[in-house]
Amino acid sequence: MRRSVSAIAGLCLLLSVAVAAAQTPASEPANGETLFRQRCGACHQVATPRNGLGPHLQGVVGRAAGSVGGYNYSPAIKGAGIVWSTDNLDGFLTNPGAMVRGTRMTQRFANAAERQAIIEFLQQKQD
Ligand code: HEC
């Protein structure tokens, strides 16, 4: 009897450790750098400001839209007359074409927490 009680107690301890471990990622804020790499990295760079499929995004917060030299923007982005801010980046990422009709960036990012984390990461990437 004693033995089974301590076995159950041990099992409970194991379970609570497992549950705590499983909950950690969900309760922590999403990592902006990782999300950037996953969601944007195929087309955009930051640390090495080189253009790829999309323009580099080093220092994008506070930058005029369509202003990276050597990148062949759509006329839509060039003529948008936007200076990127944390607010309008959120709108752009939610639905680029709705904000800048005719932009060649068509990916939409529906997850608000992820957008927030990515924008905060970009905000730290100033020249
Ligand atoms: C499949 C490729 C692709 C992905 C993925 C992508 N983009 Fe883009 N992005 C582009 C292209 C292409 C442009 C240029 C659009 C144009 O010229 O109309 C662009 C333009 C932009 C611009 C405007 C830059 C400027 O200099 O005005 C921002 C800001 C931007 N992307 C942010 C992001 C972020 C943040 C992510 C990830 C959440 C992302 N993009 C994911 C292709 C992509």
Short mmCIF file of N, CA, C and O and ligand atoms in Angstrom, two decimals:
data_model
loop_
_atom_site.label_atom_id
_atom_site.label_comp_id
_atom_site.label_asym_id
_atom_site.label_seq_id
_atom_site.Cartn_x
_atom_site.Cartn_y
_atom_site.Cartn_z
N MET A 1 0.84 -1.22 0.00
CA MET A 1 0.00 0.00 0.00
C MET A 1 0.86 1.24 0.00
O MET A 1 0.69 2.14 -0.81
N ARG A 2 1.84 1.26 0.90
CA ARG A 2 2.76 2.40 0.99
C ARG A 2 3.40 2.68 -0.37
O ARG A 2 3.49 3.80 -0.83
N ARG A 3 3.83 1.55 -0.97
CA ARG A 3 4.56 1.70 -2.22
C ARG A 3 3.69 2.33 -3.31
O ARG A 3 4.12 3.20 -4.05
N SER A 4 2.43 1.89 -3.38
CA SER A 4 1.59 2.42 -4.45
C SER A 4 1.27 3.90 -4.21
O SER A 4 1.15 4.67 -5.16
N VAL A 5 1.20 4.29 -2.92
CA VAL A 5 0.95 5.70 -2.63
C VAL A 5 2.13 6.54 -3.12
O VAL A 5 1.94 7.55 -3.80
N SER A 6 3.34 6.08 -2.82
CA SER A 6 4.47 6.89 -3.25
C SER A 6 4.62 6.83 -4.77
O SER A 6 5.07 7.80 -5.39
N ALA A 7 4.21 5.73 -5.37
CA ALA A 7 4.25 5.66 -6.84
C ALA A 7 3.30 6.68 -7.44
O ALA A 7 3.63 7.38 -8.39
N ILE A 8 2.12 6.77 -6.82
CA ILE A 8 1.14 7.75 -7.33
C ILE A 8 1.65 9.17 -7.11
O ILE A 8 1.56 10.01 -8.01
N ALA A 9 2.25 9.40 -5.93
CA ALA A 9 2.80 10.74 -5.68
C ALA A 9 3.87 11.07 -6.70
O ALA A 9 3.90 12.17 -7.25
N GLY A 10 4.71 10.09 -7.01
CA GLY A 10 5.76 10.31 -8.00
C GLY A 10 5.19 10.59 -9.37
O GLY A 10 5.65 11.50 -10.08
N LEU A 11 4.14 9.88 -9.71
CA LEU A 11 3.50 10.06 -11.01
C LEU A 11 2.92 11.47 -11.10
O LEU A 11 3.03 12.16 -12.12
N CYS A 12 2.29 11.91 -9.98
CA CYS A 12 1.70 13.26 -9.97
C CYS A 12 2.78 14.31 -10.19
O CYS A 12 2.58 15.26 -10.94
N LEU A 13 3.91 14.11 -9.52
CA LEU A 13 5.00 15.07 -9.66
C LEU A 13 5.46 15.13 -11.11
O LEU A 13 5.59 16.20 -11.71
N LEU A 14 5.64 13.95 -11.70
CA LEU A 14 6.06 13.87 -13.10
C LEU A 14 5.07 14.59 -14.00
O LEU A 14 5.45 15.38 -14.88
N LEU A 15 3.79 14.32 -13.77
CA LEU A 15 2.75 14.93 -14.60
C LEU A 15 2.77 16.44 -14.48
O LEU A 15 2.68 17.15 -15.48
N SER A 16 2.92 16.95 -13.25
CA SER A 16 2.87 18.40 -13.09
C SER A 16 4.09 19.05 -13.75
O SER A 16 4.00 20.12 -14.33
N VAL A 17 5.23 18.35 -13.71
CA VAL A 17 6.42 18.89 -14.39
C VAL A 17 6.16 18.91 -15.90
O VAL A 17 6.44 19.90 -16.57
N ALA A 18 5.58 17.82 -16.41
CA ALA A 18 5.32 17.74 -17.85
C ALA A 18 4.33 18.84 -18.28
O ALA A 18 4.53 19.48 -19.31
N VAL A 19 3.30 19.05 -17.47
CA VAL A 19 2.30 20.07 -17.81
C VAL A 19 2.96 21.45 -17.80
O VAL A 19 2.75 22.25 -18.71
N ALA A 20 3.78 21.71 -16.78
CA ALA A 20 4.44 23.01 -16.71
C ALA A 20 5.32 23.23 -17.94
O ALA A 20 5.33 24.30 -18.53
N ALA A 21 6.03 22.18 -18.35
CA ALA A 21 6.91 22.29 -19.51
C ALA A 21 6.10 22.56 -20.77
O ALA A 21 6.47 23.38 -21.61
N ALA A 22 4.96 21.88 -20.88
CA ALA A 22 4.15 22.04 -22.07
C ALA A 22 3.53 23.44 -22.13
O ALA A 22 3.29 23.98 -23.20
N GLN A 23 3.28 24.04 -20.97
CA GLN A 23 2.62 25.35 -20.96
C GLN A 23 3.58 26.50 -21.21
O GLN A 23 3.16 27.55 -21.65
N THR A 24 4.84 26.28 -20.96
CA THR A 24 5.79 27.39 -21.05
C THR A 24 5.75 28.14 -22.39
O THR A 24 5.61 29.35 -22.39
N PRO A 25 5.82 27.45 -23.53
CA PRO A 25 5.87 28.21 -24.79
C PRO A 25 4.63 29.07 -25.01
O PRO A 25 4.74 30.19 -25.48
N ALA A 26 3.46 28.55 -24.61
CA ALA A 26 2.22 29.27 -24.85
C ALA A 26 2.13 30.53 -24.00
O ALA A 26 1.59 31.54 -24.43
N SER A 27 2.67 30.48 -22.78
CA SER A 27 2.53 31.63 -21.91
C SER A 27 3.63 32.67 -22.15
O SER A 27 3.50 33.81 -21.76
N GLU A 28 4.70 32.28 -22.81
CA GLU A 28 5.75 33.24 -23.13
C GLU A 28 5.40 34.00 -24.39
O GLU A 28 4.76 33.45 -25.29
N PRO A 29 5.80 35.26 -24.51
CA PRO A 29 5.52 35.98 -25.74
C PRO A 29 6.28 35.36 -26.91
O PRO A 29 7.36 34.81 -26.73
N ALA A 30 5.68 35.44 -28.09
CA ALA A 30 6.33 34.87 -29.27
C ALA A 30 7.66 35.59 -29.52
O ALA A 30 7.76 36.78 -29.28
N ASN A 31 8.65 34.86 -29.96
CA ASN A 31 9.96 35.42 -30.23
C ASN A 31 9.98 36.07 -31.62
O ASN A 31 9.87 35.39 -32.63
N GLY A 32 10.09 37.40 -31.63
CA GLY A 32 10.01 38.14 -32.88
C GLY A 32 11.06 37.77 -33.89
O GLY A 32 10.79 37.71 -35.09
N GLU A 33 12.27 37.50 -33.39
CA GLU A 33 13.35 37.17 -34.32
C GLU A 33 13.09 35.84 -35.02
O GLU A 33 13.27 35.72 -36.24
N THR A 34 12.66 34.86 -34.24
CA THR A 34 12.34 33.55 -34.82
C THR A 34 11.19 33.68 -35.80
O THR A 34 11.24 33.14 -36.91
N LEU A 35 10.15 34.41 -35.39
CA LEU A 35 8.99 34.58 -36.27
C LEU A 35 9.39 35.30 -37.54
O LEU A 35 8.94 34.96 -38.64
N PHE A 36 10.23 36.31 -37.42
CA PHE A 36 10.68 37.04 -38.61
C PHE A 36 11.37 36.08 -39.57
O PHE A 36 11.10 36.07 -40.78
N ARG A 37 12.26 35.25 -39.02
CA ARG A 37 12.98 34.31 -39.87
C ARG A 37 12.00 33.36 -40.57
O ARG A 37 12.13 33.08 -41.75
N GLN A 38 11.01 32.90 -39.79
CA GLN A 38 10.07 31.92 -40.35
C GLN A 38 9.10 32.53 -41.35
O GLN A 38 8.82 31.95 -42.39
N ARG A 39 8.58 33.71 -41.02
CA ARG A 39 7.49 34.29 -41.82
C ARG A 39 7.98 35.22 -42.93
O ARG A 39 7.31 35.40 -43.93
N CYS A 40 9.11 35.86 -42.70
CA CYS A 40 9.57 36.90 -43.63
C CYS A 40 10.92 36.57 -44.25
O CYS A 40 11.28 37.14 -45.29
N GLY A 41 11.68 35.70 -43.59
CA GLY A 41 13.08 35.49 -43.95
C GLY A 41 13.32 34.97 -45.36
O GLY A 41 14.41 35.17 -45.91
N ALA A 42 12.33 34.32 -45.95
CA ALA A 42 12.53 33.82 -47.32
C ALA A 42 12.68 34.98 -48.30
O ALA A 42 13.33 34.84 -49.33
N CYS A 43 12.10 36.12 -47.96
CA CYS A 43 12.10 37.26 -48.89
C CYS A 43 12.82 38.49 -48.36
O CYS A 43 13.17 39.37 -49.13
N HIS A 44 12.97 38.59 -47.04
CA HIS A 44 13.53 39.81 -46.45
C HIS A 44 14.69 39.51 -45.52
O HIS A 44 14.64 38.55 -44.76
N GLN A 45 15.71 40.38 -45.53
CA GLN A 45 16.82 40.27 -44.60
C GLN A 45 16.86 41.49 -43.69
O GLN A 45 16.36 42.55 -44.06
N VAL A 46 17.50 41.34 -42.53
CA VAL A 46 17.75 42.49 -41.69
C VAL A 46 19.23 42.67 -41.38
O VAL A 46 19.83 43.67 -41.76
N ALA A 47 19.81 41.68 -40.71
CA ALA A 47 21.17 41.87 -40.20
C ALA A 47 22.15 42.24 -41.31
O ALA A 47 22.93 43.18 -41.17
N THR A 48 22.11 41.51 -42.40
CA THR A 48 22.89 41.91 -43.57
C THR A 48 21.91 42.58 -44.52
O THR A 48 21.07 41.91 -45.11
N PRO A 49 21.95 43.91 -44.58
CA PRO A 49 20.92 44.60 -45.36
C PRO A 49 21.08 44.39 -46.87
O PRO A 49 21.56 45.25 -47.60
N ARG A 50 20.69 43.23 -47.30
CA ARG A 50 20.77 42.89 -48.72
C ARG A 50 19.36 42.64 -49.23
O ARG A 50 18.53 42.07 -48.52
N ASN A 51 19.08 43.06 -50.43
CA ASN A 51 17.76 42.83 -51.00
C ASN A 51 17.66 41.41 -51.55
O ASN A 51 18.62 40.88 -52.08
N GLY A 52 16.50 40.82 -51.38
CA GLY A 52 16.26 39.50 -51.95
C GLY A 52 15.02 39.60 -52.83
O GLY A 52 14.90 40.54 -53.61
N LEU A 53 14.12 38.68 -52.64
CA LEU A 53 12.84 38.77 -53.32
C LEU A 53 12.12 40.05 -52.90
O LEU A 53 11.41 40.67 -53.68
N GLY A 54 12.31 40.42 -51.65
CA GLY A 54 11.80 41.70 -51.15
C GLY A 54 12.97 42.58 -50.73
O GLY A 54 14.10 42.10 -50.60
N PRO A 55 12.71 43.87 -50.49
CA PRO A 55 13.77 44.78 -50.04
C PRO A 55 14.22 44.43 -48.62
O PRO A 55 13.46 43.85 -47.86
N HIS A 56 15.47 44.79 -48.27
CA HIS A 56 15.89 44.53 -46.89
C HIS A 56 15.08 45.40 -45.93
O HIS A 56 14.60 46.48 -46.31
N LEU A 57 14.92 44.93 -44.70
CA LEU A 57 14.07 45.63 -43.74
C LEU A 57 14.86 46.19 -42.55
O LEU A 57 14.29 46.53 -41.52
N GLN A 58 16.17 46.29 -42.70
CA GLN A 58 16.96 46.93 -41.65
C GLN A 58 16.51 48.40 -41.55
O GLN A 58 16.47 49.11 -42.56
N GLY A 59 16.13 48.83 -40.35
CA GLY A 59 15.72 50.22 -40.15
C GLY A 59 14.40 50.60 -40.81
O GLY A 59 14.15 51.77 -41.08
N VAL A 60 13.53 49.61 -41.03
CA VAL A 60 12.31 49.91 -41.78
C VAL A 60 11.35 50.83 -41.02
O VAL A 60 10.65 51.64 -41.64
N VAL A 61 11.34 50.74 -39.68
CA VAL A 61 10.45 51.62 -38.91
C VAL A 61 11.02 53.05 -38.98
O VAL A 61 12.16 53.29 -38.60
N GLY A 62 10.25 53.96 -39.54
CA GLY A 62 10.70 55.33 -39.74
C GLY A 62 11.22 55.60 -41.15
O GLY A 62 11.58 56.72 -41.48
N ARG A 63 11.23 54.57 -41.97
CA ARG A 63 11.75 54.68 -43.34
C ARG A 63 10.58 54.96 -44.29
O ARG A 63 9.48 54.45 -44.09
N ALA A 64 10.85 55.73 -45.34
CA ALA A 64 9.81 55.96 -46.35
C ALA A 64 9.61 54.68 -47.15
O ALA A 64 10.58 53.99 -47.49
N ALA A 65 8.37 54.35 -47.43
CA ALA A 65 8.08 53.16 -48.24
C ALA A 65 8.71 53.30 -49.61
O ALA A 65 8.75 54.39 -50.19
N GLY A 66 9.24 52.20 -50.11
CA GLY A 66 9.78 52.19 -51.47
C GLY A 66 11.10 52.93 -51.62
O GLY A 66 11.42 53.38 -52.71
N SER A 67 11.89 53.02 -50.55
CA SER A 67 13.08 53.89 -50.61
C SER A 67 14.42 53.17 -50.56
O SER A 67 15.46 53.82 -50.52
N VAL A 68 14.43 51.84 -50.56
CA VAL A 68 15.72 51.15 -50.52
C VAL A 68 16.36 51.15 -51.91
O VAL A 68 15.75 50.68 -52.88
N GLY A 69 17.57 51.67 -51.98
CA GLY A 69 18.28 51.76 -53.25
C GLY A 69 18.57 50.37 -53.81
O GLY A 69 18.87 49.44 -53.07
N GLY A 70 18.48 50.23 -55.11
CA GLY A 70 18.84 48.99 -55.75
C GLY A 70 17.74 47.94 -55.73
O GLY A 70 17.92 46.85 -56.25
N TYR A 71 16.61 48.26 -55.12
CA TYR A 71 15.50 47.30 -55.14
C TYR A 71 14.44 47.79 -56.11
O TYR A 71 14.05 48.96 -56.10
N ASN A 72 13.96 46.88 -56.92
CA ASN A 72 13.00 47.22 -57.96
C ASN A 72 11.56 47.10 -57.43
O ASN A 72 10.91 46.08 -57.59
N TYR A 73 11.10 48.17 -56.78
CA TYR A 73 9.76 48.18 -56.18
C TYR A 73 8.66 48.24 -57.25
O TYR A 73 8.89 48.73 -58.36
N SER A 74 7.48 47.85 -56.83
CA SER A 74 6.30 48.10 -57.66
C SER A 74 6.02 49.60 -57.65
O SER A 74 6.32 50.28 -56.66
N PRO A 75 5.41 50.14 -58.69
CA PRO A 75 5.01 51.54 -58.68
C PRO A 75 4.06 51.82 -57.50
O PRO A 75 4.05 52.92 -56.95
N ALA A 76 3.29 50.81 -57.10
CA ALA A 76 2.32 50.99 -56.02
C ALA A 76 3.01 51.39 -54.72
O ALA A 76 2.61 52.36 -54.06
N ILE A 77 4.05 50.66 -54.35
CA ILE A 77 4.76 50.97 -53.10
C ILE A 77 5.51 52.30 -53.23
O ILE A 77 5.51 53.11 -52.32
N LYS A 78 6.11 52.50 -54.37
CA LYS A 78 6.87 53.74 -54.56
C LYS A 78 5.99 54.97 -54.44
O LYS A 78 6.40 55.99 -53.92
N GLY A 79 4.78 54.86 -54.94
CA GLY A 79 3.88 56.02 -54.94
C GLY A 79 2.98 56.07 -53.73
O GLY A 79 2.06 56.89 -53.67
N ALA A 80 3.22 55.19 -52.74
CA ALA A 80 2.27 55.09 -51.63
C ALA A 80 2.33 56.30 -50.69
O ALA A 80 1.35 56.61 -50.03
N GLY A 81 3.47 56.97 -50.64
CA GLY A 81 3.59 58.13 -49.76
C GLY A 81 3.48 57.78 -48.28
O GLY A 81 2.93 58.55 -47.49
N ILE A 82 4.00 56.62 -47.93
CA ILE A 82 3.90 56.15 -46.54
C ILE A 82 5.28 56.22 -45.89
O ILE A 82 6.28 55.94 -46.54
N VAL A 83 5.32 56.61 -44.62
CA VAL A 83 6.52 56.39 -43.81
C VAL A 83 6.15 55.27 -42.84
O VAL A 83 5.16 55.36 -42.13
N TRP A 84 6.93 54.20 -42.85
CA TRP A 84 6.56 53.03 -42.05
C TRP A 84 6.64 53.33 -40.55
O TRP A 84 7.65 53.84 -40.07
N SER A 85 5.58 52.96 -39.86
CA SER A 85 5.53 53.09 -38.40
C SER A 85 5.05 51.75 -37.85
O SER A 85 4.58 50.90 -38.62
N THR A 86 5.11 51.60 -36.53
CA THR A 86 4.64 50.34 -35.97
C THR A 86 3.15 50.15 -36.29
O THR A 86 2.70 49.04 -36.56
N ASP A 87 2.41 51.25 -36.32
CA ASP A 87 0.96 51.17 -36.62
C ASP A 87 0.68 50.76 -38.05
O ASP A 87 -0.07 49.82 -38.31
N ASN A 88 1.26 51.50 -39.00
CA ASN A 88 0.90 51.16 -40.38
C ASN A 88 1.56 49.86 -40.86
O ASN A 88 1.03 49.21 -41.76
N LEU A 89 2.66 49.46 -40.23
CA LEU A 89 3.21 48.14 -40.55
C LEU A 89 2.22 47.04 -40.16
O LEU A 89 2.05 46.07 -40.88
N ASP A 90 1.56 47.25 -39.02
CA ASP A 90 0.57 46.27 -38.58
C ASP A 90 -0.54 46.14 -39.62
O ASP A 90 -0.95 45.03 -39.97
N GLY A 91 -0.99 47.27 -40.12
CA GLY A 91 -2.03 47.24 -41.15
C GLY A 91 -1.55 46.61 -42.44
O GLY A 91 -2.26 45.81 -43.06
N PHE A 92 -0.33 46.95 -42.83
CA PHE A 92 0.23 46.41 -44.07
C PHE A 92 0.35 44.89 -43.99
O PHE A 92 -0.06 44.17 -44.90
N LEU A 93 0.89 44.40 -42.87
CA LEU A 93 1.10 42.95 -42.73
C LEU A 93 -0.23 42.20 -42.67
O LEU A 93 -0.33 41.07 -43.13
N THR A 94 -1.24 42.85 -42.10
CA THR A 94 -2.55 42.21 -42.03
C THR A 94 -3.08 41.92 -43.44
O THR A 94 -3.61 40.84 -43.71
N ASN A 95 -2.92 42.91 -44.31
CA ASN A 95 -3.38 42.74 -45.69
C ASN A 95 -2.70 43.77 -46.59
O ASN A 95 -3.23 44.87 -46.78
N PRO A 96 -1.52 43.43 -47.12
CA PRO A 96 -0.73 44.41 -47.87
C PRO A 96 -1.52 45.07 -49.01
O PRO A 96 -1.49 46.29 -49.17
N GLY A 97 -2.25 44.27 -49.75
CA GLY A 97 -2.96 44.79 -50.92
C GLY A 97 -4.10 45.73 -50.57
O GLY A 97 -4.47 46.60 -51.36
N ALA A 98 -4.65 45.58 -49.38
CA ALA A 98 -5.74 46.47 -48.97
C ALA A 98 -5.19 47.85 -48.65
O ALA A 98 -5.85 48.86 -48.87
N MET A 99 -3.95 47.88 -48.15
CA MET A 99 -3.37 49.17 -47.78
C MET A 99 -2.66 49.80 -48.96
O MET A 99 -2.75 51.01 -49.16
N VAL A 100 -1.94 48.99 -49.72
CA VAL A 100 -1.22 49.49 -50.90
C VAL A 100 -1.69 48.67 -52.10
O VAL A 100 -1.14 47.62 -52.40
N ARG A 101 -2.73 49.16 -52.72
CA ARG A 101 -3.30 48.42 -53.84
C ARG A 101 -2.26 48.25 -54.95
O ARG A 101 -1.67 49.24 -55.39
N GLY A 102 -2.03 47.00 -55.36
CA GLY A 102 -1.08 46.75 -56.43
C GLY A 102 0.32 46.38 -55.95
O GLY A 102 1.20 46.15 -56.77
N THR A 103 0.51 46.30 -54.63
CA THR A 103 1.84 45.89 -54.16
C THR A 103 2.12 44.45 -54.57
O THR A 103 1.20 43.64 -54.72
N ARG A 104 3.41 44.16 -54.77
CA ARG A 104 3.78 42.79 -55.13
C ARG A 104 3.92 41.90 -53.91
O ARG A 104 4.17 40.70 -54.05
N MET A 105 3.83 42.45 -52.73
CA MET A 105 3.81 41.59 -51.54
C MET A 105 2.37 41.20 -51.27
O MET A 105 1.52 42.06 -51.03
N THR A 106 2.10 39.91 -51.33
CA THR A 106 0.71 39.46 -51.24
C THR A 106 0.44 38.63 -49.99
O THR A 106 -0.69 38.27 -49.73
N GLN A 107 1.50 38.34 -49.20
CA GLN A 107 1.32 37.50 -48.01
C GLN A 107 0.56 38.26 -46.94
O GLN A 107 0.91 39.39 -46.63
N ARG A 108 -0.45 37.63 -46.39
CA ARG A 108 -1.20 38.23 -45.28
C ARG A 108 -0.85 37.50 -43.99
O ARG A 108 -0.69 36.29 -44.00
N PHE A 109 -0.78 38.26 -42.90
CA PHE A 109 -0.43 37.67 -41.61
C PHE A 109 -1.56 37.94 -40.64
O PHE A 109 -1.72 39.06 -40.15
N ALA A 110 -2.37 36.92 -40.39
CA ALA A 110 -3.61 37.10 -39.66
C ALA A 110 -3.41 37.13 -38.14
O ALA A 110 -4.26 37.65 -37.43
N ASN A 111 -2.29 36.62 -37.66
CA ASN A 111 -2.11 36.47 -36.21
C ASN A 111 -1.55 37.77 -35.60
O ASN A 111 -0.38 38.11 -35.81
N ALA A 112 -2.40 38.47 -34.86
CA ALA A 112 -2.04 39.80 -34.33
C ALA A 112 -0.84 39.73 -33.39
O ALA A 112 0.02 40.61 -33.42
N ALA A 113 -0.78 38.69 -32.56
CA ALA A 113 0.34 38.57 -31.61
C ALA A 113 1.65 38.37 -32.36
O ALA A 113 2.69 38.92 -31.99
N GLU A 114 1.59 37.59 -33.43
CA GLU A 114 2.80 37.37 -34.23
C GLU A 114 3.22 38.66 -34.94
O GLU A 114 4.41 38.99 -34.98
N ARG A 115 2.27 39.39 -35.50
CA ARG A 115 2.61 40.66 -36.16
C ARG A 115 3.28 41.59 -35.17
O ARG A 115 4.31 42.20 -35.47
N GLN A 116 2.70 41.67 -33.98
CA GLN A 116 3.23 42.54 -32.93
C GLN A 116 4.68 42.17 -32.61
O GLN A 116 5.55 43.04 -32.54
N ALA A 117 4.94 40.88 -32.42
CA ALA A 117 6.29 40.42 -32.07
C ALA A 117 7.27 40.73 -33.20
O ALA A 117 8.40 41.16 -32.96
N ILE A 118 6.85 40.53 -34.43
CA ILE A 118 7.73 40.78 -35.58
C ILE A 118 8.02 42.27 -35.70
O ILE A 118 9.16 42.69 -35.92
N ILE A 119 7.01 43.11 -35.50
CA ILE A 119 7.19 44.56 -35.61
C ILE A 119 8.11 45.06 -34.50
O ILE A 119 8.99 45.90 -34.74
N GLU A 120 7.94 44.53 -33.30
CA GLU A 120 8.84 44.92 -32.21
C GLU A 120 10.28 44.54 -32.52
O GLU A 120 11.21 45.29 -32.25
N PHE A 121 10.45 43.37 -33.11
CA PHE A 121 11.79 42.95 -33.53
C PHE A 121 12.36 43.92 -34.57
O PHE A 121 13.50 44.37 -34.46
N LEU A 122 11.54 44.28 -35.56
CA LEU A 122 12.01 45.19 -36.62
C LEU A 122 12.35 46.57 -36.07
O LEU A 122 13.29 47.22 -36.53
N GLN A 123 11.61 46.98 -35.06
CA GLN A 123 11.84 48.30 -34.46
C GLN A 123 13.23 48.38 -33.82
O GLN A 123 13.82 49.45 -33.76
N GLN A 124 13.72 47.23 -33.37
CA GLN A 124 15.05 47.21 -32.77
C GLN A 124 16.15 47.19 -33.82
O GLN A 124 17.32 47.39 -33.52
N LYS A 125 15.77 46.91 -35.03
CA LYS A 125 16.76 46.77 -36.12
C LYS A 125 16.96 48.10 -36.82
O LYS A 125 16.57 48.26 -37.96
N GLN A 126 17.50 49.08 -36.09
CA GLN A 126 17.78 50.39 -36.69
C GLN A 126 19.25 50.43 -37.07
O GLN A 126 20.07 49.75 -36.48
N ASP A 127 19.56 51.25 -38.06
CA ASP A 127 20.96 51.33 -38.51
C ASP A 127 21.83 51.99 -37.45
O ASP A 127 21.37 52.80 -36.70
C1 HEC B 1 7.14 35.71 -50.58
C2 HEC B 1 7.95 36.89 -50.31
C3 HEC B 1 7.62 37.79 -49.15
C4 HEC B 1 7.37 37.46 -47.83
C5 HEC B 1 7.29 36.08 -47.22
C6 HEC B 1 7.23 38.70 -47.14
N1 HEC B 1 7.38 39.76 -47.98
FE1 HEC B 1 7.43 41.73 -47.52
N2 HEC B 1 7.72 42.21 -49.46
C7 HEC B 1 7.86 41.32 -50.50
C8 HEC B 1 8.00 42.03 -51.74
C9 HEC B 1 8.16 41.40 -53.13
C10 HEC B 1 7.96 43.40 -51.43
C11 HEC B 1 8.03 44.58 -52.38
C12 HEC B 1 6.60 44.96 -52.71
C13 HEC B 1 6.44 45.94 -53.84
O1 HEC B 1 7.43 46.39 -54.44
O2 HEC B 1 5.27 46.21 -54.14
C14 HEC B 1 7.80 43.49 -49.98
C15 HEC B 1 7.71 44.67 -49.27
C16 HEC B 1 7.63 44.76 -47.90
C17 HEC B 1 7.65 45.99 -47.15
C18 HEC B 1 7.79 47.40 -47.72
C19 HEC B 1 9.28 47.73 -47.65
C20 HEC B 1 9.68 49.09 -48.16
O3 HEC B 1 10.90 49.31 -48.31
O4 HEC B 1 8.82 49.95 -48.41
C21 HEC B 1 7.57 45.66 -45.84
C22 HEC B 1 7.54 46.61 -44.67
C23 HEC B 1 7.50 44.22 -45.77
N3 HEC B 1 7.54 43.70 -47.04
C24 HEC B 1 7.43 43.51 -44.59
C25 HEC B 1 7.34 42.12 -44.52
C26 HEC B 1 7.29 41.38 -43.28
C27 HEC B 1 7.44 42.00 -41.90
C28 HEC B 1 7.13 40.08 -43.60
C29 HEC B 1 6.93 38.90 -42.68
C30 HEC B 1 5.90 39.03 -41.68
C31 HEC B 1 7.10 39.98 -45.05
N4 HEC B 1 7.23 41.23 -45.56
C32 HEC B 1 6.99 38.80 -45.78
C33 HEC B 1 7.86 39.95 -50.39
C34 HEC B 1 7.63 39.23 -49.23
#
